[in-house]
PDB file of C-alpha atoms in Angstrom:
ATOM      1  CA  MET I 304       9.454 -15.479  -9.293  1.00 43.00           C
ATOM      2  CA  ALA I 305      10.763 -14.188 -12.546  1.00 54.00           C
ATOM      3  CA  GLU I 306      12.401 -10.849 -11.947  1.00 57.00           C
ATOM      4  CA  SER I 307      10.170  -9.324 -14.617  1.00 77.00           C
ATOM      5  CA  LEU I 308       7.239  -9.855 -12.250  1.00 88.00           C
ATOM      6  CA  LEU I 309       8.309  -6.832 -10.208  1.00 93.00           C
ATOM      7  CA  SER I 310       9.912  -4.799 -12.984  1.00 93.00           C
ATOM      8  CA  GLY I 311       6.919  -2.550 -13.652  1.00 93.00           C
ATOM      9  CA  ARG I 312       4.892  -0.386 -11.319  1.00 94.00           C
ATOM     10  CA  VAL I 313       4.360  -2.147  -8.008  1.00 97.00           C
ATOM     11  CA  TYR I 314       1.512  -1.304  -5.628  1.00 98.00           C
ATOM     12  CA  LEU I 315       1.828  -2.350  -1.988  1.00 98.00           C
ATOM     13  CA  ALA I 316      -0.656  -2.629   0.873  1.00 98.00           C
ATOM     14  CA  PHE I 317      -0.340  -3.915   4.427  1.00 98.00           C
ATOM     15  CA  ASP I 318      -2.590  -4.177   7.484  1.00 95.00           C
ATOM     16  CA  ASP I 319      -3.056  -0.456   8.007  1.00 92.00           C
ATOM     17  CA  PHE I 320      -4.912   1.439  10.746  1.00 88.00           C
ATOM     18  CA  SER I 321      -8.293   1.247   9.005  1.00 86.00           C
ATOM     19  CA  GLY I 322      -7.805  -2.112   7.295  1.00 85.00           C
ATOM     20  CA  ALA I 323      -8.454  -0.387   3.980  1.00 91.00           C
ATOM     21  CA  ALA I 324      -5.601  -0.506   1.475  1.00 94.00           C
ATOM     22  CA  LYS I 325      -5.691  -4.267   0.942  1.00 94.00           C
ATOM     23  CA  HIS I 326      -9.380  -4.047   0.011  1.00 90.00           C
ATOM     24  CA  VAL I 327      -8.661  -1.272  -2.489  1.00 94.00           C
ATOM     25  CA  LEU I 328      -5.940  -3.199  -4.305  1.00 95.00           C
ATOM     26  CA  HIS I 329      -7.866  -6.481  -4.128  1.00 91.00           C
ATOM     27  CA  LEU I 330     -10.733  -4.893  -6.055  1.00 90.00           C
ATOM     28  CA  ALA I 331      -8.611  -2.709  -8.345  1.00 95.00           C
ATOM     29  CA  THR I 332      -8.506  -3.301 -12.083  1.00 94.00           C
ATOM     30  CA  CYS I 333      -5.799  -2.137 -14.486  1.00 94.00           C
ATOM     31  CA  ASN I 334      -7.039  -1.279 -17.961  1.00 87.00           C
ATOM     32  CA  GLY I 335     -10.205  -3.175 -17.051  1.00 88.00           C
ATOM     33  CA  ALA I 336      -8.550  -6.421 -15.915  1.00 92.00           C
ATOM     34  CA  GLN I 337      -8.212  -7.846 -12.416  1.00 91.00           C
ATOM     35  CA  ALA I 338      -4.883  -8.997 -11.043  1.00 94.00           C
ATOM     36  CA  SER I 339      -4.240 -12.735 -10.738  1.00 94.00           C
ATOM     37  CA  PRO I 340      -2.472 -14.318  -7.758  1.00 96.00           C
ATOM     38  CA  VAL I 341       1.084 -15.544  -8.199  1.00 95.00           C
ATOM     39  CA  ALA I 342       1.838 -19.081  -7.012  1.00 94.00           C
ATOM     40  CA  ARG I 343       3.496 -19.450  -3.613  1.00 94.00           C
ATOM     41  CA  ALA I 344       6.376 -21.361  -5.192  1.00 94.00           C
ATOM     42  CA  THR I 345       7.049 -18.351  -7.392  1.00 93.00           C
ATOM     43  CA  VAL I 346       6.996 -15.981  -4.421  1.00 94.00           C
ATOM     44  CA  GLU I 347       9.540 -18.208  -2.689  1.00 93.00           C
ATOM     45  CA  THR I 348      12.041 -17.630  -5.489  1.00 91.00           C
ATOM     46  CA  GLN I 349      12.426 -14.067  -4.205  1.00 89.00           C
ATOM     47  CA  LEU I 350      11.541 -14.426  -0.519  1.00 95.00           C
ATOM     48  CA  SER I 351      12.585 -17.186   1.824  1.00 94.00           C
ATOM     49  CA  ALA I 352      10.150 -19.986   2.606  1.00 94.00           C
ATOM     50  CA  GLU I 353       9.950 -18.513   6.101  1.00 96.00           C
ATOM     51  CA  LEU I 354       8.847 -15.066   4.883  1.00 97.00           C
ATOM     52  CA  ALA I 355       6.743 -16.005   1.853  1.00 97.00           C
ATOM     53  CA  PRO I 356       3.619 -16.955   3.871  1.00 97.00           C
ATOM     54  CA  PHE I 357       3.244 -13.299   4.905  1.00 98.00           C
ATOM     55  CA  VAL I 358       3.240 -11.986   1.331  1.00 98.00           C
ATOM     56  CA  GLN I 359       0.794 -12.355  -1.534  1.00 97.00           C
ATOM     57  CA  ILE I 360       1.719 -11.100  -4.990  1.00 97.00           C
ATOM     58  CA  TYR I 361      -0.743 -10.473  -7.804  1.00 96.00           C
ATOM     59  CA  GLN I 362      -0.091  -9.435 -11.387  1.00 95.00           C
ATOM     60  CA  TRP I 363      -2.291  -7.702 -13.903  1.00 94.00           C
ATOM     61  CA  PRO I 364      -2.372  -9.349 -17.349  1.00 88.00           C
ATOM     62  CA  ASP I 365      -0.811  -7.582 -20.321  1.00 81.00           C
ATOM     63  CA  THR I 366       1.215  -5.261 -18.074  1.00 84.00           C
ATOM     64  CA  LYS I 367       4.315  -5.524 -15.933  1.00 82.00           C
ATOM     65  CA  ASP I 368       2.440  -4.032 -12.980  1.00 94.00           C
ATOM     66  CA  ALA I 369       1.971  -6.008  -9.769  1.00 96.00           C
ATOM     67  CA  VAL I 370       0.357  -5.843  -6.342  1.00 97.00           C
ATOM     68  CA  ILE I 371       2.030  -6.886  -3.094  1.00 98.00           C
ATOM     69  CA  ALA I 372      -0.160  -7.512  -0.030  1.00 98.00           C
ATOM     70  CA  VAL I 373       1.710  -7.959   3.242  1.00 98.00           C
ATOM     71  CA  ALA I 374       0.092  -9.608   6.277  1.00 97.00           C
ATOM     72  CA  THR I 375       1.781  -7.393   8.841  1.00 97.00           C
ATOM     73  CA  ALA I 376      -0.829  -8.198  11.487  1.00 95.00           C
ATOM     74  CA  GLU I 377       0.377 -11.809  11.451  1.00 97.00           C
ATOM     75  CA  LEU I 378       4.067 -11.048  11.014  1.00 97.00           C
ATOM     76  CA  PRO I 379       6.133 -11.656  14.178  1.00 97.00           C
ATOM     77  CA  ALA I 380       7.840  -8.511  15.438  1.00 97.00           C
ATOM     78  CA  SER I 381      11.191 -10.271  15.155  1.00 97.00           C
ATOM     79  CA  GLN I 382      10.746 -10.595  11.372  1.00 98.00           C
ATOM     80  CA  ARG I 383       9.556  -7.070  10.506  1.00 98.00           C
ATOM     81  CA  TRP I 384      12.935  -5.738   9.452  1.00 98.00           C
ATOM     82  CA  GLU I 385      13.897  -8.975   7.723  1.00 98.00           C
ATOM     83  CA  LEU I 386      10.798  -8.930   5.530  1.00 98.00           C
ATOM     84  CA  ALA I 387      11.102  -5.227   4.765  1.00 98.00           C
ATOM     85  CA  ASP I 388      14.727  -5.727   3.730  1.00 98.00           C
ATOM     86  CA  ALA I 389      13.852  -8.754   1.582  1.00 97.00           C
ATOM     87  CA  LEU I 390      11.084  -6.926  -0.276  1.00 98.00           C
ATOM     88  CA  VAL I 391      13.215  -3.881  -1.054  1.00 97.00           C
ATOM     89  CA  ALA I 392      16.002  -6.195  -2.211  1.00 96.00           C
ATOM     90  CA  ALA I 393      13.572  -8.010  -4.529  1.00 96.00           C
ATOM     91  CA  LEU I 394      12.343  -4.714  -5.981  1.00 96.00           C
ATOM     92  CA  SER I 395      15.924  -3.566  -6.517  1.00 94.00           C
ATOM     93  CA  ARG I 396      16.919  -6.814  -8.260  1.00 94.00           C
ATOM     94  CA  ALA I 397      13.939  -6.482 -10.559  1.00 93.00           C
ATOM     95  CA  ASN I 398      14.728  -2.811 -11.211  1.00 92.00           C
ATOM     96  CA  ALA I 399      11.121  -1.944 -10.402  1.00 93.00           C
ATOM     97  CA  GLN I 400       9.829   1.077 -12.273  1.00 92.00           C
ATOM     98  CA  SER I 401       8.184   2.439  -9.118  1.00 93.00           C
ATOM     99  CA  LEU I 402       6.660   1.452  -5.786  1.00 96.00           C
ATOM    100  CA  THR I 403       3.346   2.944  -4.650  1.00 97.00           C
ATOM    101  CA  ILE I 404       2.351   2.335  -1.029  1.00 98.00           C
ATOM    102  CA  LEU I 405      -1.305   2.750  -0.079  1.00 98.00           C
ATOM    103  CA  ALA I 406      -2.298   3.105   3.574  1.00 96.00           C
ATOM    104  CA  ALA I 407      -4.998   4.564   5.798  1.00 92.00           C
ATOM    105  CA  LEU I 408      -3.252   5.893   8.885  1.00 90.00           C
ATOM    106  CA  HIS I 409      -4.231   7.822  11.989  1.00 83.00           C
ATOM    107  CA  LEU I 410      -3.912  11.479  10.977  1.00 80.00           C
ATOM    108  CA  PRO I 411      -5.884  13.240  13.732  1.00 72.00           C
ATOM    109  CA  TYR I 412      -5.393  16.820  12.537  1.00 69.00           C
ATOM    110  CA  ALA I 413      -4.858  16.379   8.818  1.00 73.00           C
ATOM    111  CA  LYS I 414      -7.420  17.948   6.526  1.00 74.00           C
ATOM    112  CA  ASP I 415      -7.256  19.061   2.924  1.00 71.00           C
ATOM    113  CA  GLY I 416     -10.916  19.852   2.334  1.00 68.00           C
ATOM    114  CA  GLY I 417     -11.177  17.082  -0.247  1.00 82.00           C
ATOM    115  CA  LEU I 418     -10.461  13.366  -0.113  1.00 86.00           C
ATOM    116  CA  ASN I 419      -8.154  13.685   2.901  1.00 89.00           C
ATOM    117  CA  VAL I 420      -5.556  11.600   1.058  1.00 94.00           C
ATOM    118  CA  PHE I 421      -2.016  12.925   1.091  1.00 94.00           C
ATOM    119  CA  TYR I 422       0.891  12.300  -1.274  1.00 95.00           C
ATOM    120  CA  SER I 423       4.578  11.904  -0.534  1.00 94.00           C
ATOM    121  CA  GLY I 424       7.448  10.823  -2.788  1.00 93.00           C
ATOM    122  CA  LEU I 425      10.840   9.311  -2.015  1.00 92.00           C
ATOM    123  CA  ASN I 426      14.019   9.020  -4.109  1.00 88.00           C
ATOM    124  CA  ALA I 427      14.994  11.180  -7.048  1.00 67.00           C
ATOM    125  CA  GLY I 428      12.756  10.843 -10.055  1.00 67.00           C
ATOM    126  CA  ALA I 429       9.661   9.798  -8.104  1.00 54.00           C
ATOM    127  CA  ALA I 430       7.687  12.531  -9.830  1.00 59.00           C
ATOM    128  CA  ALA I 431       9.125  11.913 -13.303  1.00 67.00           C
ATOM    129  CA  ASP I 432       6.559   9.331 -14.501  1.00 78.00           C
ATOM    130  CA  ASP I 433       4.240  11.162 -16.886  1.00 84.00           C
ATOM    131  CA  GLN I 434       1.639   8.399 -16.543  1.00 86.00           C
ATOM    132  CA  LEU I 435       1.164   9.254 -12.874  1.00 91.00           C
ATOM    133  CA  ASP I 436      -0.433  12.388 -11.430  1.00 93.00           C
ATOM    134  CA  VAL I 437       1.609  13.470  -8.414  1.00 87.00           C
ATOM    135  CA  ALA I 438       0.359  17.062  -8.405  1.00 89.00           C
ATOM    136  CA  THR I 439      -3.384  16.850  -7.722  1.00 92.00           C
ATOM    137  CA  LEU I 440      -3.398  15.290  -4.244  1.00 92.00           C
ATOM    138  CA  ALA I 441      -2.480  17.333  -1.171  1.00 92.00           C
ATOM    139  CA  LEU I 442       1.102  16.911   0.018  1.00 92.00           C
ATOM    140  CA  ALA I 443       1.865  15.061   3.240  1.00 92.00           C
ATOM    141  CA  ASP I 444       3.480  17.193   5.925  1.00 90.00           C
ATOM    142  CA  PRO I 445       7.208  16.292   6.061  1.00 88.00           C
ATOM    143  CA  ALA I 446       7.035  16.701   9.849  1.00 87.00           C
ATOM    144  CA  TRP I 447       4.784  13.657  10.187  1.00 86.00           C
ATOM    145  CA  GLU I 448       6.508  10.658  11.703  1.00 86.00           C
ATOM    146  CA  ILE I 449       5.695   7.088  10.702  1.00 88.00           C
ATOM    147  CA  LYS I 450       4.783   5.090  13.796  1.00 87.00           C
ATOM    148  CA  ASP I 451       3.803   1.810  12.157  1.00 92.00           C
ATOM    149  CA  PRO I 452       6.902  -0.322  12.833  1.00 95.00           C
ATOM    150  CA  TRP I 453       6.803  -2.347   9.616  1.00 96.00           C
ATOM    151  CA  LEU I 454       6.154   0.625   7.339  1.00 97.00           C
ATOM    152  CA  ALA I 455       8.950   2.511   9.100  1.00 96.00           C
ATOM    153  CA  ALA I 456      11.299  -0.410   8.447  1.00 98.00           C
ATOM    154  CA  LEU I 457      10.288  -0.608   4.784  1.00 98.00           C
ATOM    155  CA  LEU I 458      10.838   3.110   4.227  1.00 97.00           C
ATOM    156  CA  HIS I 459      14.193   2.893   6.006  1.00 97.00           C
ATOM    157  CA  PHE I 460      15.449   0.392   3.427  1.00 97.00           C
ATOM    158  CA  VAL I 461      13.904   2.353   0.542  1.00 97.00           C
ATOM    159  CA  LYS I 462      15.884   5.403   1.671  1.00 95.00           C
ATOM    160  CA  VAL I 463      19.097   3.437   2.244  1.00 95.00           C
ATOM    161  CA  GLU I 464      18.898   1.748  -1.163  1.00 92.00           C
ATOM    162  CA  GLN I 465      17.728   4.996  -2.781  1.00 91.00           C
ATOM    163  CA  TRP I 466      15.471   2.737  -4.836  1.00 89.00           C
ATOM    164  CA  PRO I 467      12.858   2.243  -6.050  1.00 91.00           C
ATOM    165  CA  HIS I 468      11.143   5.514  -6.895  1.00 92.00           C
ATOM    166  CA  THR I 469       8.491   5.438  -4.190  1.00 95.00           C
ATOM    167  CA  HIS I 470       5.089   7.076  -3.873  1.00 96.00           C
ATOM    168  CA  LEU I 471       2.907   7.080  -0.756  1.00 96.00           C
ATOM    169  CA  LEU I 472      -0.854   7.650  -0.831  1.00 97.00           C
ATOM    170  CA  LEU I 473      -1.847   8.185   2.796  1.00 95.00           C
ATOM    171  CA  ALA I 474      -5.526   8.440   3.684  1.00 92.00           C
ATOM    172  CA  LYS I 475      -6.819   9.894   6.913  1.00 88.00           C
ATOM    173  CA  GLY I 476      -7.916   6.714   8.634  1.00 83.00           C
ATOM    174  CA  TYR I 477     -10.230   5.824  11.480  1.00 79.00           C
ATOM    175  CA  LYS I 478     -10.625   2.666  13.513  1.00 77.00           C
ATOM    176  CA  PRO I 479     -12.945   0.319  11.611  1.00 74.00           C
ATOM    177  CA  GLY I 480     -15.590   0.378  14.356  1.00 69.00           C
ATOM    178  CA  ARG I 481     -18.444  -2.013  15.007  1.00 66.00           C
ATOM    179  CA  ASP I 482     -19.856  -1.781  11.469  1.00 68.00           C
ATOM    180  CA  LEU I 483     -16.549  -1.197   9.641  1.00 77.00           C
ATOM    181  CA  ALA I 484     -17.580   2.396   8.894  1.00 77.00           C
ATOM    182  CA  GLY I 485     -13.981   3.560   9.252  1.00 81.00           C
ATOM    183  CA  THR I 486     -12.839   0.977   6.740  1.00 85.00           C
ATOM    184  CA  TYR I 487     -15.523   1.932   4.214  1.00 86.00           C
ATOM    185  CA  GLU I 488     -14.617   5.611   4.448  1.00 87.00           C
ATOM    186  CA  ALA I 489     -10.898   4.955   3.999  1.00 90.00           C
ATOM    187  CA  VAL I 490     -11.473   2.503   1.125  1.00 91.00           C
ATOM    188  CA  ASP I 491     -13.627   5.069  -0.658  1.00 91.00           C
ATOM    189  CA  ALA I 492     -11.005   7.816  -0.252  1.00 93.00           C
ATOM    190  CA  LEU I 493      -8.039   5.633  -1.236  1.00 95.00           C
ATOM    191  CA  ALA I 494      -9.866   4.203  -4.246  1.00 95.00           C
ATOM    192  CA  LYS I 495     -10.678   7.658  -5.576  1.00 95.00           C
ATOM    193  CA  ALA I 496      -7.139   8.887  -4.889  1.00 96.00           C
ATOM    194  CA  LEU I 497      -5.636   5.870  -6.672  1.00 97.00           C
ATOM    195  CA  GLN I 498      -7.732   6.584  -9.745  1.00 96.00           C
ATOM    196  CA  ILE I 499      -6.573  10.214  -9.759  1.00 96.00           C
ATOM    197  CA  PHE I 500      -2.955   9.222  -9.174  1.00 97.00           C
ATOM    198  CA  THR I 501      -2.903   6.663 -12.013  1.00 96.00           C
ATOM    199  CA  LYS I 502      -4.942   8.838 -14.386  1.00 95.00           C
ATOM    200  CA  LYS I 503      -7.651   6.152 -14.287  1.00 94.00           C
ATOM    201  CA  GLN I 504      -5.375   3.379 -15.523  1.00 94.00           C
ATOM    202  CA  VAL I 505      -6.129   1.668 -12.214  1.00 96.00           C
ATOM    203  CA  THR I 506      -9.755   1.870 -11.134  1.00 95.00           C
ATOM    204  CA  VAL I 507     -11.899   0.507  -8.322  1.00 93.00           C
ATOM    205  CA  ASP I 508     -15.608  -0.305  -8.605  1.00 90.00           C
ATOM    206  CA  LEU I 509     -16.962   1.273  -5.425  1.00 84.00           C
ATOM    207  CA  GLN I 510     -20.282  -0.538  -5.813  1.00 83.00           C
ATOM    208  CA  GLU I 511     -18.361  -3.801  -5.742  1.00 85.00           C
ATOM    209  CA  VAL I 512     -16.655  -2.597  -2.581  1.00 77.00           C
ATOM    210  CA  GLN I 513     -20.068  -2.241  -0.968  1.00 74.00           C
ATOM    211  CA  ARG I 514     -20.921  -5.800  -1.988  1.00 80.00           C
ATOM    212  CA  GLU I 515     -17.623  -7.460  -1.131  1.00 77.00           C
ATOM    213  CA  LEU I 516     -16.527  -5.714   2.049  1.00 76.00           C
ATOM    214  CA  PRO I 517     -18.414  -7.424   4.872  1.00 67.00           C
ATOM    215  CA  ARG I 518     -20.253  -5.338   7.427  1.00 54.00           C
ATOM    216  CA  GLU I 519     -19.498  -7.283  10.529  1.00 46.00           C
ATOM    217  CA  LYS I 520     -18.903  -6.454  14.135  1.00 42.00           C
ATOM    218  CA  VAL I 521     -15.228  -5.855  14.699  1.00 44.00           C
ATOM    219  CA  ALA I 522     -13.875  -6.281  18.190  1.00 39.00           C
ATOM    220  CA  SER I 523     -12.105  -3.163  19.346  1.00 40.00           C
ATOM    221  CA  THR I 524      -8.421  -3.578  20.007  1.00 43.00           C
ATOM    222  CA  ALA I 525      -6.166  -1.830  22.440  1.00 38.00           C
ATOM    223  CA  GLY I 526      -2.677  -0.538  21.942  1.00 43.00           C
ATOM    224  CA  ASP I 527      -3.002   0.860  18.424  1.00 46.00           C
ATOM    225  CA  ASP I 528      -0.377   3.562  18.961  1.00 42.00           C
ATOM    226  CA  HIS I 529       2.121   1.601  16.867  1.00 42.00           C
ATOM    227  CA  LEU I 530      -0.213   1.913  13.885  1.00 44.00           C
ATOM    228  CA  THR I 531      -0.382   5.682  13.885  1.00 44.00           C
ATOM    229  CA  LEU I 532       1.286   8.431  11.976  1.00 49.00           C
ATOM    230  CA  LEU I 533       1.549  11.434  14.280  1.00 41.00           C
ATOM    231  CA  TYR I 534       2.617  15.035  14.195  1.00 34.00           C
ATOM    232  CA  HIS I 535       5.777  16.351  15.774  1.00 30.00           C
TER     233      HIS I 535
END
């Protein structure tokens, strides 16, 4: 992948608690255009052939902005740290302008009276981009602890590298449920928050979400504690 692919603003989603963020970025448009997938061979120029199958990269035309979707649900536990390290290294090599992570996590007591989406920034200068609105959304409580093992690994390397400037948009998430109601709610909140955060440069057609996101019975899963973000 040409390093310029990741030199702009990069938006990242993984398999979060509500299964929401990937849907938001899949349906997001930037200045009215949808992102196009990058060829696997191009992805493998930055990630090893072993790690590339767990990552999809999309790029919006006429901008340097890109989307990274990580299949953490399929990623073996033994490769979590390796992939997190490789992605942060790729962003550093490309001198990415910023990284924005979207996720719907288990926030049992969080409430802001609005969208229930919370903002957090990492690394000096994260709030310096005048094309992003980092002031409107409620702030995440610094006492919250990330329990998702892959996200924790990614943020570890972001802090160690002190790069890139990183933003987190964290929605109060719920288990998807039998009719995916939890996913719909989180998608709606994250989509609206993303539009606020980007000053409507990136938008999501919520009617298209209703058409594209399947309402299907989802088998309940046990042992979701590793997907949560809890209070201390």
